[in-house]
Amino acid sequence: MWIAITYRKRGEYSRSIELLENIIAINPEMWYYYHELAVSYYRKGLSHKGTGDISLSHECYRQAEDSYCILFDKMRVYHLADDYGYHYHLGVIYIEWEKYPEAIRELNYSIENNDNAKVYYFYDLGRAYYGAGQYESSSEYFKLACEKSEEKESLYLFYLALSYVYQLEKGNDAISWGETARLLEKAIFIDGYKEFYYTHLVVVYLASDRMAKAGEYMERYNRLTERKDRNHYRFLQLLLNVLYYSPDIKECRECFVRSNENNQNSMNGLVNFARHSLQAGLKSGSLHGDELKNRILELLA
């Protein structure tokens, strides 16, 4: 079995899976081998996801799920105590598979049956609620992860801030854009300069009509990316001007949220947000200045 794990650590997932399946064929009652098989399928699924082959990644997640189902059956047959850790791992697989109700079920079980649940259990349950669109529940568990984390992981703060953005868009008055911005700024302080933190801060400050702060973080983003893709920054430069004239800023923000959900890439989401804002301004005729209009049309071409 250790050879199979070594193959997995090297990224040779198919060889790891083949070896584990051969071991299981010889002794199918060794229930703990099914966990290792599930992990190898999961890692292989992640590698397919990384190359954009979603159908193959989902097939690997299905195989991992099957392995855990067999494992749970064998544990019941042998009257073994249920292991919350296996339910946690299955829950994480469901998150990657975008089966969020199943992920919530497994992760809740893993926390309820573990008095000393690790901080990342709460974080991943927050991710599951976030994926399911239950943003109040997601913020509750992201907040718990922040409170329990001794190292104050910036990623926990980031996702807590994102869950706040969605609640604010739905009119939750219990939180504020200012509080959301403070969380993002704290994440930057902990984690250093991160491009995707800056892009979200631009949007949060635009949403709270704090144009100067939005401009500040736009400039910081520009300094980080000046040797990368300049076209993104050109959109951002125009965005500040356009929002002064946009007929419906709220609609533009909602478009950003939708595009960010679809892209899972904050920069692409922000560019689509800018594109929508520009198009809305052009369509309504609310943009002024031929030079600005011409520059916008050039970018939208």
PDB file of C-alpha atoms in Angstrom:
ATOM      1  CA  MET A   1       0.000   0.000   0.000  1.00  0.00           C
ATOM      2  CA  TRP A   2       2.856   2.413   0.767  1.00  0.00           C
ATOM      3  CA  ILE A   3       4.059   2.109  -2.814  1.00  0.00           C
ATOM      4  CA  ALA A   4       0.598   3.204  -3.988  1.00  0.00           C
ATOM      5  CA  ILE A   5       0.727   6.214  -1.659  1.00  0.00           C
ATOM      6  CA  THR A   6       4.197   7.078  -2.972  1.00  0.00           C
ATOM      7  CA  TYR A   7       2.887   7.005  -6.539  1.00  0.00           C
ATOM      8  CA  ARG A   8       0.087   9.356  -5.478  1.00  0.00           C
ATOM      9  CA  LYS A   9       2.518  11.790  -3.864  1.00  0.00           C
ATOM     10  CA  ARG A  10       4.455  11.847  -7.136  1.00  0.00           C
ATOM     11  CA  GLY A  11       1.299  12.686  -9.064  1.00  0.00           C
ATOM     12  CA  GLU A  12       1.154   9.233 -10.685  1.00  0.00           C
ATOM     13  CA  TYR A  13      -2.512   8.782  -9.825  1.00  0.00           C
ATOM     14  CA  SER A  14      -3.363   6.084 -12.372  1.00  0.00           C
ATOM     15  CA  ARG A  15      -0.531   3.849 -11.136  1.00  0.00           C
ATOM     16  CA  SER A  16      -1.607   4.443  -7.538  1.00  0.00           C
ATOM     17  CA  ILE A  17      -5.213   3.526  -8.373  1.00  0.00           C
ATOM     18  CA  GLU A  18      -4.182   0.424 -10.320  1.00  0.00           C
ATOM     19  CA  LEU A  19      -2.019  -0.851  -7.475  1.00  0.00           C
ATOM     20  CA  LEU A  20      -4.689  -0.200  -4.825  1.00  0.00           C
ATOM     21  CA  GLU A  21      -7.363  -1.928  -6.914  1.00  0.00           C
ATOM     22  CA  ASN A  22      -5.078  -4.964  -7.263  1.00  0.00           C
ATOM     23  CA  ILE A  23      -4.525  -5.032  -3.501  1.00  0.00           C
ATOM     24  CA  ILE A  24      -8.282  -4.806  -2.868  1.00  0.00           C
ATOM     25  CA  ALA A  25      -8.963  -7.589  -5.390  1.00  0.00           C
ATOM     26  CA  ILE A  26      -6.690  -9.875  -3.366  1.00  0.00           C
ATOM     27  CA  ASN A  27      -8.193  -8.896  -0.006  1.00  0.00           C
ATOM     28  CA  PRO A  28     -11.494  -7.014  -0.451  1.00  0.00           C
ATOM     29  CA  GLU A  29     -12.298  -7.048   3.281  1.00  0.00           C
ATOM     30  CA  MET A  30      -9.470  -4.689   4.223  1.00  0.00           C
ATOM     31  CA  TRP A  31     -11.779  -1.737   4.568  1.00  0.00           C
ATOM     32  CA  TYR A  32      -9.145   0.988   5.096  1.00  0.00           C
ATOM     33  CA  TYR A  33      -7.707   0.410   1.597  1.00  0.00           C
ATOM     34  CA  TYR A  34     -10.895   1.925   0.195  1.00  0.00           C
ATOM     35  CA  HIS A  35     -10.042   5.242   1.821  1.00  0.00           C
ATOM     36  CA  GLU A  36      -6.661   5.330   0.091  1.00  0.00           C
ATOM     37  CA  LEU A  37      -8.323   4.409  -3.205  1.00  0.00           C
ATOM     38  CA  ALA A  38     -10.839   7.229  -2.749  1.00  0.00           C
ATOM     39  CA  VAL A  39      -8.054   9.737  -2.051  1.00  0.00           C
ATOM     40  CA  SER A  40      -6.185   8.681  -5.200  1.00  0.00           C
ATOM     41  CA  TYR A  41      -9.335   9.064  -7.306  1.00  0.00           C
ATOM     42  CA  TYR A  42      -9.976  12.454  -5.703  1.00  0.00           C
ATOM     43  CA  ARG A  43      -6.462  13.699  -6.478  1.00  0.00           C
ATOM     44  CA  LYS A  44      -6.777  12.419 -10.036  1.00  0.00           C
ATOM     45  CA  GLY A  45     -10.083  14.276 -10.312  1.00  0.00           C
ATOM     46  CA  LEU A  46      -8.411  17.494  -9.174  1.00  0.00           C
ATOM     47  CA  SER A  47      -5.711  17.058 -11.804  1.00  0.00           C
ATOM     48  CA  HIS A  48      -8.368  16.669 -14.525  1.00  0.00           C
ATOM     49  CA  LYS A  49     -10.152  19.740 -13.192  1.00  0.00           C
ATOM     50  CA  GLY A  50      -6.885  21.657 -13.407  1.00  0.00           C
ATOM     51  CA  THR A  51      -6.619  20.859 -17.112  1.00  0.00           C
ATOM     52  CA  GLY A  52     -10.251  21.787 -17.741  1.00  0.00           C
ATOM     53  CA  ASP A  53     -11.563  18.244 -18.261  1.00  0.00           C
ATOM     54  CA  ILE A  54     -14.601  18.503 -16.001  1.00  0.00           C
ATOM     55  CA  SER A  55     -16.329  15.312 -17.172  1.00  0.00           C
ATOM     56  CA  LEU A  56     -13.287  13.181 -16.314  1.00  0.00           C
ATOM     57  CA  SER A  57     -12.880  14.935 -12.966  1.00  0.00           C
ATOM     58  CA  HIS A  58     -16.520  14.200 -12.091  1.00  0.00           C
ATOM     59  CA  GLU A  59     -16.053  10.550 -13.030  1.00  0.00           C
ATOM     60  CA  CYS A  60     -13.095  10.368 -10.635  1.00  0.00           C
ATOM     61  CA  TYR A  61     -15.171  11.953  -7.858  1.00  0.00           C
ATOM     62  CA  ARG A  62     -17.891   9.373  -8.512  1.00  0.00           C
ATOM     63  CA  GLN A  63     -15.335   6.576  -8.144  1.00  0.00           C
ATOM     64  CA  ALA A  64     -14.104   8.140  -4.906  1.00  0.00           C
ATOM     65  CA  GLU A  65     -17.691   8.324  -3.613  1.00  0.00           C
ATOM     66  CA  ASP A  66     -18.206   4.642  -4.473  1.00  0.00           C
ATOM     67  CA  SER A  67     -15.058   3.728  -2.547  1.00  0.00           C
ATOM     68  CA  TYR A  68     -16.279   5.527   0.568  1.00  0.00           C
ATOM     69  CA  CYS A  69     -19.710   3.886   0.301  1.00  0.00           C
ATOM     70  CA  ILE A  70     -18.037   0.455   0.258  1.00  0.00           C
ATOM     71  CA  LEU A  71     -15.830   1.492   3.179  1.00  0.00           C
ATOM     72  CA  PHE A  72     -18.840   2.587   5.273  1.00  0.00           C
ATOM     73  CA  ASP A  73     -20.674  -0.666   4.478  1.00  0.00           C
ATOM     74  CA  LYS A  74     -17.718  -2.785   5.582  1.00  0.00           C
ATOM     75  CA  MET A  75     -17.277  -0.778   8.779  1.00  0.00           C
ATOM     76  CA  ARG A  76     -20.929  -1.473   9.629  1.00  0.00           C
ATOM     77  CA  VAL A  77     -20.525  -5.188   8.870  1.00  0.00           C
ATOM     78  CA  TYR A  78     -17.555  -5.422  11.235  1.00  0.00           C
ATOM     79  CA  HIS A  79     -19.267  -3.208  13.847  1.00  0.00           C
ATOM     80  CA  LEU A  80     -16.467  -0.660  13.706  1.00  0.00           C
ATOM     81  CA  ALA A  81     -16.951   2.804  15.133  1.00  0.00           C
ATOM     82  CA  ASP A  82     -17.821   5.330  12.459  1.00  0.00           C
ATOM     83  CA  ASP A  83     -14.874   7.578  11.609  1.00  0.00           C
ATOM     84  CA  TYR A  84     -15.777  11.245  11.239  1.00  0.00           C
ATOM     85  CA  GLY A  85     -12.563  11.793   9.252  1.00  0.00           C
ATOM     86  CA  TYR A  86     -13.827   9.702   6.356  1.00  0.00           C
ATOM     87  CA  HIS A  87     -17.051  11.710   6.270  1.00  0.00           C
ATOM     88  CA  TYR A  88     -14.986  14.899   6.211  1.00  0.00           C
ATOM     89  CA  HIS A  89     -12.968  13.702   3.218  1.00  0.00           C
ATOM     90  CA  LEU A  90     -16.134  12.677   1.394  1.00  0.00           C
ATOM     91  CA  GLY A  91     -17.609  16.104   2.117  1.00  0.00           C
ATOM     92  CA  VAL A  92     -14.592  17.806   0.518  1.00  0.00           C
ATOM     93  CA  ILE A  93     -14.999  15.601  -2.558  1.00  0.00           C
ATOM     94  CA  TYR A  94     -18.634  16.687  -2.800  1.00  0.00           C
ATOM     95  CA  ILE A  95     -17.542  20.346  -2.691  1.00  0.00           C
ATOM     96  CA  GLU A  96     -15.242  19.838  -5.673  1.00  0.00           C
ATOM     97  CA  TRP A  97     -18.029  17.888  -7.380  1.00  0.00           C
ATOM     98  CA  GLU A  98     -20.391  20.811  -6.659  1.00  0.00           C
ATOM     99  CA  LYS A  99     -22.798  18.519  -4.810  1.00  0.00           C
ATOM    100  CA  TYR A 100     -23.275  21.007  -2.013  1.00  0.00           C
ATOM    101  CA  PRO A 101     -26.246  19.494  -0.102  1.00  0.00           C
ATOM    102  CA  GLU A 102     -24.320  16.217   0.167  1.00  0.00           C
ATOM    103  CA  ALA A 103     -21.197  18.102   1.238  1.00  0.00           C
ATOM    104  CA  ILE A 104     -23.157  19.935   3.949  1.00  0.00           C
ATOM    105  CA  ARG A 105     -24.554  16.630   5.220  1.00  0.00           C
ATOM    106  CA  GLU A 106     -21.148  14.919   5.446  1.00  0.00           C
ATOM    107  CA  LEU A 107     -19.283  17.893   6.895  1.00  0.00           C
ATOM    108  CA  ASN A 108     -21.963  18.576   9.499  1.00  0.00           C
ATOM    109  CA  TYR A 109     -21.747  14.920  10.512  1.00  0.00           C
ATOM    110  CA  SER A 110     -17.955  15.121  10.798  1.00  0.00           C
ATOM    111  CA  ILE A 111     -18.185  18.179  13.090  1.00  0.00           C
ATOM    112  CA  GLU A 112     -21.096  16.923  15.205  1.00  0.00           C
ATOM    113  CA  ASN A 113     -19.260  13.660  15.921  1.00  0.00           C
ATOM    114  CA  ASN A 114     -15.900  15.224  16.706  1.00  0.00           C
ATOM    115  CA  ASP A 115     -15.392  17.275  19.858  1.00  0.00           C
ATOM    116  CA  ASN A 116     -12.011  18.478  18.610  1.00  0.00           C
ATOM    117  CA  ALA A 117     -12.790  19.299  14.995  1.00  0.00           C
ATOM    118  CA  LYS A 118      -9.916  21.003  13.216  1.00  0.00           C
ATOM    119  CA  VAL A 119     -10.344  24.580  12.058  1.00  0.00           C
ATOM    120  CA  TYR A 120     -10.437  23.542   8.402  1.00  0.00           C
ATOM    121  CA  TYR A 121     -13.574  21.462   9.074  1.00  0.00           C
ATOM    122  CA  PHE A 122     -15.450  24.703   9.789  1.00  0.00           C
ATOM    123  CA  TYR A 123     -13.857  26.427   6.807  1.00  0.00           C
ATOM    124  CA  ASP A 124     -14.882  23.642   4.426  1.00  0.00           C
ATOM    125  CA  LEU A 125     -18.411  23.556   5.818  1.00  0.00           C
ATOM    126  CA  GLY A 126     -18.510  27.297   5.157  1.00  0.00           C
ATOM    127  CA  ARG A 127     -17.410  26.606   1.581  1.00  0.00           C
ATOM    128  CA  ALA A 128     -20.197  24.051   1.180  1.00  0.00           C
ATOM    129  CA  TYR A 129     -22.861  26.493   2.401  1.00  0.00           C
ATOM    130  CA  TYR A 130     -21.300  29.178   0.194  1.00  0.00           C
ATOM    131  CA  GLY A 131     -21.561  26.935  -2.865  1.00  0.00           C
ATOM    132  CA  ALA A 132     -25.182  26.169  -1.987  1.00  0.00           C
ATOM    133  CA  GLY A 133     -25.986  29.894  -1.881  1.00  0.00           C
ATOM    134  CA  GLN A 134     -26.685  29.843   1.879  1.00  0.00           C
ATOM    135  CA  TYR A 135     -24.516  32.851   2.613  1.00  0.00           C
ATOM    136  CA  GLU A 136     -25.615  33.538   6.198  1.00  0.00           C
ATOM    137  CA  SER A 137     -24.710  29.973   7.187  1.00  0.00           C
ATOM    138  CA  SER A 138     -21.462  30.174   5.243  1.00  0.00           C
ATOM    139  CA  SER A 139     -20.430  33.377   7.015  1.00  0.00           C
ATOM    140  CA  GLU A 140     -21.206  31.729  10.376  1.00  0.00           C
ATOM    141  CA  TYR A 141     -18.733  28.905   9.695  1.00  0.00           C
ATOM    142  CA  PHE A 142     -16.118  31.135   8.063  1.00  0.00           C
ATOM    143  CA  LYS A 143     -16.311  33.292  11.192  1.00  0.00           C
ATOM    144  CA  LEU A 144     -15.819  30.208  13.390  1.00  0.00           C
ATOM    145  CA  ALA A 145     -12.805  29.238  11.290  1.00  0.00           C
ATOM    146  CA  CYS A 146     -11.366  32.737  11.761  1.00  0.00           C
ATOM    147  CA  GLU A 147     -11.933  32.577  15.526  1.00  0.00           C
ATOM    148  CA  LYS A 148     -10.439  29.094  15.898  1.00  0.00           C
ATOM    149  CA  SER A 149      -7.446  29.698  13.648  1.00  0.00           C
ATOM    150  CA  GLU A 150      -4.335  30.464  15.698  1.00  0.00           C
ATOM    151  CA  GLU A 151      -2.475  31.561  12.568  1.00  0.00           C
ATOM    152  CA  LYS A 152      -5.403  33.740  11.397  1.00  0.00           C
ATOM    153  CA  GLU A 153      -5.521  32.342   7.876  1.00  0.00           C
ATOM    154  CA  SER A 154      -6.154  35.101   5.363  1.00  0.00           C
ATOM    155  CA  LEU A 155      -8.201  32.762   3.163  1.00  0.00           C
ATOM    156  CA  TYR A 156     -10.796  32.387   5.937  1.00  0.00           C
ATOM    157  CA  LEU A 157     -11.138  36.172   6.157  1.00  0.00           C
ATOM    158  CA  PHE A 158     -11.383  36.417   2.386  1.00  0.00           C
ATOM    159  CA  TYR A 159     -14.250  33.938   2.127  1.00  0.00           C
ATOM    160  CA  LEU A 160     -15.998  35.520   5.101  1.00  0.00           C
ATOM    161  CA  ALA A 161     -15.826  38.832   3.241  1.00  0.00           C
ATOM    162  CA  LEU A 162     -17.194  37.228   0.065  1.00  0.00           C
ATOM    163  CA  SER A 163     -20.126  35.733   1.971  1.00  0.00           C
ATOM    164  CA  TYR A 164     -20.835  39.247   3.286  1.00  0.00           C
ATOM    165  CA  VAL A 165     -20.826  40.647  -0.270  1.00  0.00           C
ATOM    166  CA  TYR A 166     -23.571  38.234  -1.305  1.00  0.00           C
ATOM    167  CA  GLN A 167     -25.646  39.031   1.786  1.00  0.00           C
ATOM    168  CA  LEU A 168     -25.262  42.767   1.191  1.00  0.00           C
ATOM    169  CA  GLU A 169     -26.474  42.335  -2.365  1.00  0.00           C
ATOM    170  CA  LYS A 170     -29.579  40.652  -0.947  1.00  0.00           C
ATOM    171  CA  GLY A 171     -30.221  43.591   1.395  1.00  0.00           C
ATOM    172  CA  ASN A 172     -28.895  42.240   4.700  1.00  0.00           C
ATOM    173  CA  ASP A 173     -28.598  45.361   6.874  1.00  0.00           C
ATOM    174  CA  ALA A 174     -26.897  43.521   9.746  1.00  0.00           C
ATOM    175  CA  ILE A 175     -23.519  43.904   8.032  1.00  0.00           C
ATOM    176  CA  SER A 176     -21.918  46.711   6.062  1.00  0.00           C
ATOM    177  CA  TRP A 177     -19.688  47.309   3.065  1.00  0.00           C
ATOM    178  CA  GLY A 178     -17.223  48.962   5.443  1.00  0.00           C
ATOM    179  CA  GLU A 179     -16.953  45.844   7.594  1.00  0.00           C
ATOM    180  CA  THR A 180     -16.464  43.764   4.456  1.00  0.00           C
ATOM    181  CA  ALA A 181     -13.670  46.066   3.290  1.00  0.00           C
ATOM    182  CA  ARG A 182     -11.948  45.810   6.692  1.00  0.00           C
ATOM    183  CA  LEU A 183     -11.930  42.013   6.447  1.00  0.00           C
ATOM    184  CA  LEU A 184     -10.329  42.136   3.010  1.00  0.00           C
ATOM    185  CA  GLU A 185      -7.732  44.657   4.155  1.00  0.00           C
ATOM    186  CA  LYS A 186      -6.905  42.446   7.140  1.00  0.00           C
ATOM    187  CA  ALA A 187      -6.487  39.472   4.787  1.00  0.00           C
ATOM    188  CA  ILE A 188      -4.013  41.511   2.732  1.00  0.00           C
ATOM    189  CA  PHE A 189      -2.095  42.481   5.894  1.00  0.00           C
ATOM    190  CA  ILE A 190      -1.739  38.811   6.892  1.00  0.00           C
ATOM    191  CA  ASP A 191      -1.080  37.331   3.480  1.00  0.00           C
ATOM    192  CA  GLY A 192       0.871  40.061   1.743  1.00  0.00           C
ATOM    193  CA  TYR A 193      -0.049  41.490  -1.632  1.00  0.00           C
ATOM    194  CA  LYS A 194      -2.639  39.345  -3.379  1.00  0.00           C
ATOM    195  CA  GLU A 195      -4.107  40.431  -6.688  1.00  0.00           C
ATOM    196  CA  PHE A 196      -7.539  38.904  -6.152  1.00  0.00           C
ATOM    197  CA  TYR A 197      -7.892  40.676  -2.776  1.00  0.00           C
ATOM    198  CA  TYR A 198      -7.295  43.986  -4.523  1.00  0.00           C
ATOM    199  CA  THR A 199      -9.855  43.317  -7.251  1.00  0.00           C
ATOM    200  CA  HIS A 200     -12.523  42.531  -4.679  1.00  0.00           C
ATOM    201  CA  LEU A 201     -11.631  45.610  -2.654  1.00  0.00           C
ATOM    202  CA  VAL A 202     -12.111  47.738  -5.777  1.00  0.00           C
ATOM    203  CA  VAL A 203     -15.635  46.356  -6.122  1.00  0.00           C
ATOM    204  CA  VAL A 204     -16.464  46.666  -2.415  1.00  0.00           C
ATOM    205  CA  TYR A 205     -15.368  50.304  -2.308  1.00  0.00           C
ATOM    206  CA  LEU A 206     -17.225  51.063  -5.527  1.00  0.00           C
ATOM    207  CA  ALA A 207     -20.333  49.475  -4.032  1.00  0.00           C
ATOM    208  CA  SER A 208     -20.058  51.707  -0.967  1.00  0.00           C
ATOM    209  CA  ASP A 209     -19.490  54.791  -3.171  1.00  0.00           C
ATOM    210  CA  ARG A 210     -15.969  55.319  -1.819  1.00  0.00           C
ATOM    211  CA  MET A 211     -14.410  56.134  -5.161  1.00  0.00           C
ATOM    212  CA  ALA A 212     -11.091  57.390  -3.751  1.00  0.00           C
ATOM    213  CA  LYS A 213     -10.439  54.094  -1.921  1.00  0.00           C
ATOM    214  CA  ALA A 214     -11.488  52.136  -5.002  1.00  0.00           C
ATOM    215  CA  GLY A 215      -8.989  54.145  -7.005  1.00  0.00           C
ATOM    216  CA  GLU A 216      -6.269  53.526  -4.407  1.00  0.00           C
ATOM    217  CA  TYR A 217      -6.623  49.752  -4.638  1.00  0.00           C
ATOM    218  CA  MET A 218      -6.954  49.915  -8.389  1.00  0.00           C
ATOM    219  CA  GLU A 219      -3.548  51.631  -8.458  1.00  0.00           C
ATOM    220  CA  ARG A 220      -2.085  49.009  -6.123  1.00  0.00           C
ATOM    221  CA  TYR A 221      -3.425  46.298  -8.403  1.00  0.00           C
ATOM    222  CA  ASN A 222      -1.863  48.085 -11.359  1.00  0.00           C
ATOM    223  CA  ARG A 223       1.549  48.173  -9.676  1.00  0.00           C
ATOM    224  CA  LEU A 224       1.362  44.413  -9.122  1.00  0.00           C
ATOM    225  CA  THR A 225       0.291  43.616 -12.665  1.00  0.00           C
ATOM    226  CA  GLU A 226       2.057  46.274 -14.707  1.00  0.00           C
ATOM    227  CA  ARG A 227       4.217  43.623 -16.344  1.00  0.00           C
ATOM    228  CA  LYS A 228       1.274  41.292 -16.909  1.00  0.00           C
ATOM    229  CA  ASP A 229      -2.016  41.845 -18.703  1.00  0.00           C
ATOM    230  CA  ARG A 230      -2.474  45.572 -19.188  1.00  0.00           C
ATOM    231  CA  ASN A 231      -5.900  45.161 -20.777  1.00  0.00           C
ATOM    232  CA  HIS A 232      -7.463  44.266 -17.405  1.00  0.00           C
ATOM    233  CA  TYR A 233      -6.176  47.475 -15.908  1.00  0.00           C
ATOM    234  CA  ARG A 234      -7.458  49.552 -18.830  1.00  0.00           C
ATOM    235  CA  PHE A 235     -10.926  48.238 -18.020  1.00  0.00           C
ATOM    236  CA  LEU A 236     -10.463  49.166 -14.383  1.00  0.00           C
ATOM    237  CA  GLN A 237      -9.328  52.675 -15.245  1.00  0.00           C
ATOM    238  CA  LEU A 238     -12.487  53.240 -17.253  1.00  0.00           C
ATOM    239  CA  LEU A 239     -14.682  51.609 -14.631  1.00  0.00           C
ATOM    240  CA  LEU A 240     -14.277  54.408 -12.101  1.00  0.00           C
ATOM    241  CA  ASN A 241     -15.285  57.007 -14.672  1.00  0.00           C
ATOM    242  CA  VAL A 242     -18.172  54.990 -16.050  1.00  0.00           C
ATOM    243  CA  LEU A 243     -19.811  54.318 -12.694  1.00  0.00           C
ATOM    244  CA  TYR A 244     -20.312  58.037 -12.205  1.00  0.00           C
ATOM    245  CA  TYR A 245     -22.659  57.887 -15.181  1.00  0.00           C
ATOM    246  CA  SER A 246     -24.082  54.375 -14.895  1.00  0.00           C
ATOM    247  CA  PRO A 247     -27.905  54.332 -14.772  1.00  0.00           C
ATOM    248  CA  ASP A 248     -28.002  51.492 -12.268  1.00  0.00           C
ATOM    249  CA  ILE A 249     -24.914  50.761 -10.181  1.00  0.00           C
ATOM    250  CA  LYS A 250     -26.734  48.038  -8.231  1.00  0.00           C
ATOM    251  CA  GLU A 251     -27.456  46.157 -11.447  1.00  0.00           C
ATOM    252  CA  CYS A 252     -23.768  46.367 -12.345  1.00  0.00           C
ATOM    253  CA  ARG A 253     -22.767  44.954  -8.958  1.00  0.00           C
ATOM    254  CA  GLU A 254     -25.205  42.086  -9.353  1.00  0.00           C
ATOM    255  CA  CYS A 255     -23.719  41.373 -12.758  1.00  0.00           C
ATOM    256  CA  PHE A 256     -20.280  41.177 -11.138  1.00  0.00           C
ATOM    257  CA  VAL A 257     -21.565  38.657  -8.586  1.00  0.00           C
ATOM    258  CA  ARG A 258     -23.107  36.490 -11.304  1.00  0.00           C
ATOM    259  CA  SER A 259     -20.060  36.633 -13.551  1.00  0.00           C
ATOM    260  CA  ASN A 260     -17.758  35.876 -10.639  1.00  0.00           C
ATOM    261  CA  GLU A 261     -19.848  32.807  -9.766  1.00  0.00           C
ATOM    262  CA  ASN A 262     -19.568  31.565 -13.324  1.00  0.00           C
ATOM    263  CA  ASN A 263     -15.868  32.291 -13.762  1.00  0.00           C
ATOM    264  CA  GLN A 264     -14.522  31.347 -10.333  1.00  0.00           C
ATOM    265  CA  ASN A 265     -11.888  33.925 -11.227  1.00  0.00           C
ATOM    266  CA  SER A 266     -12.059  37.296  -9.564  1.00  0.00           C
ATOM    267  CA  MET A 267     -10.255  39.153 -12.327  1.00  0.00           C
ATOM    268  CA  ASN A 268     -12.494  37.757 -15.061  1.00  0.00           C
ATOM    269  CA  GLY A 269     -15.494  38.598 -12.912  1.00  0.00           C
ATOM    270  CA  LEU A 270     -14.323  42.162 -12.482  1.00  0.00           C
ATOM    271  CA  VAL A 271     -13.670  42.573 -16.200  1.00  0.00           C
ATOM    272  CA  ASN A 272     -17.176  41.317 -16.968  1.00  0.00           C
ATOM    273  CA  PHE A 273     -18.513  43.725 -14.347  1.00  0.00           C
ATOM    274  CA  ALA A 274     -16.674  46.555 -16.090  1.00  0.00           C
ATOM    275  CA  ARG A 275     -17.890  45.411 -19.488  1.00  0.00           C
ATOM    276  CA  HIS A 276     -21.509  45.389 -18.282  1.00  0.00           C
ATOM    277  CA  SER A 277     -21.107  48.845 -16.755  1.00  0.00           C
ATOM    278  CA  LEU A 278     -19.656  50.227 -19.961  1.00  0.00           C
ATOM    279  CA  GLN A 279     -22.351  48.689 -22.122  1.00  0.00           C
ATOM    280  CA  ALA A 280     -25.093  49.934 -19.787  1.00  0.00           C
ATOM    281  CA  GLY A 281     -23.718  53.459 -19.948  1.00  0.00           C
ATOM    282  CA  LEU A 282     -23.442  53.396 -23.731  1.00  0.00           C
ATOM    283  CA  LYS A 283     -26.933  51.960 -24.167  1.00  0.00           C
ATOM    284  CA  SER A 284     -28.547  54.578 -21.950  1.00  0.00           C
ATOM    285  CA  GLY A 285     -26.619  57.420 -23.552  1.00  0.00           C
ATOM    286  CA  SER A 286     -25.542  58.536 -20.088  1.00  0.00           C
ATOM    287  CA  LEU A 287     -21.825  58.531 -20.869  1.00  0.00           C
ATOM    288  CA  HIS A 288     -20.403  61.883 -21.890  1.00  0.00           C
ATOM    289  CA  GLY A 289     -17.439  62.750 -24.031  1.00  0.00           C
ATOM    290  CA  ASP A 290     -16.695  61.351 -27.471  1.00  0.00           C
ATOM    291  CA  GLU A 291     -13.127  60.473 -26.528  1.00  0.00           C
ATOM    292  CA  LEU A 292     -14.256  58.344 -23.566  1.00  0.00           C
ATOM    293  CA  LYS A 293     -16.920  56.648 -25.688  1.00  0.00           C
ATOM    294  CA  ASN A 294     -14.397  55.853 -28.414  1.00  0.00           C
ATOM    295  CA  ARG A 295     -11.946  54.340 -25.926  1.00  0.00           C
ATOM    296  CA  ILE A 296     -14.721  52.201 -24.444  1.00  0.00           C
ATOM    297  CA  LEU A 297     -15.898  50.992 -27.844  1.00  0.00           C
ATOM    298  CA  GLU A 298     -12.317  50.103 -28.722  1.00  0.00           C
ATOM    299  CA  LEU A 299     -12.020  47.946 -25.606  1.00  0.00           C
ATOM    300  CA  LEU A 300     -15.393  46.282 -26.167  1.00  0.00           C
ATOM    301  CA  ALA A 301     -14.586  45.393 -29.778  1.00  0.00           C
TER     302      ALA A 301
END
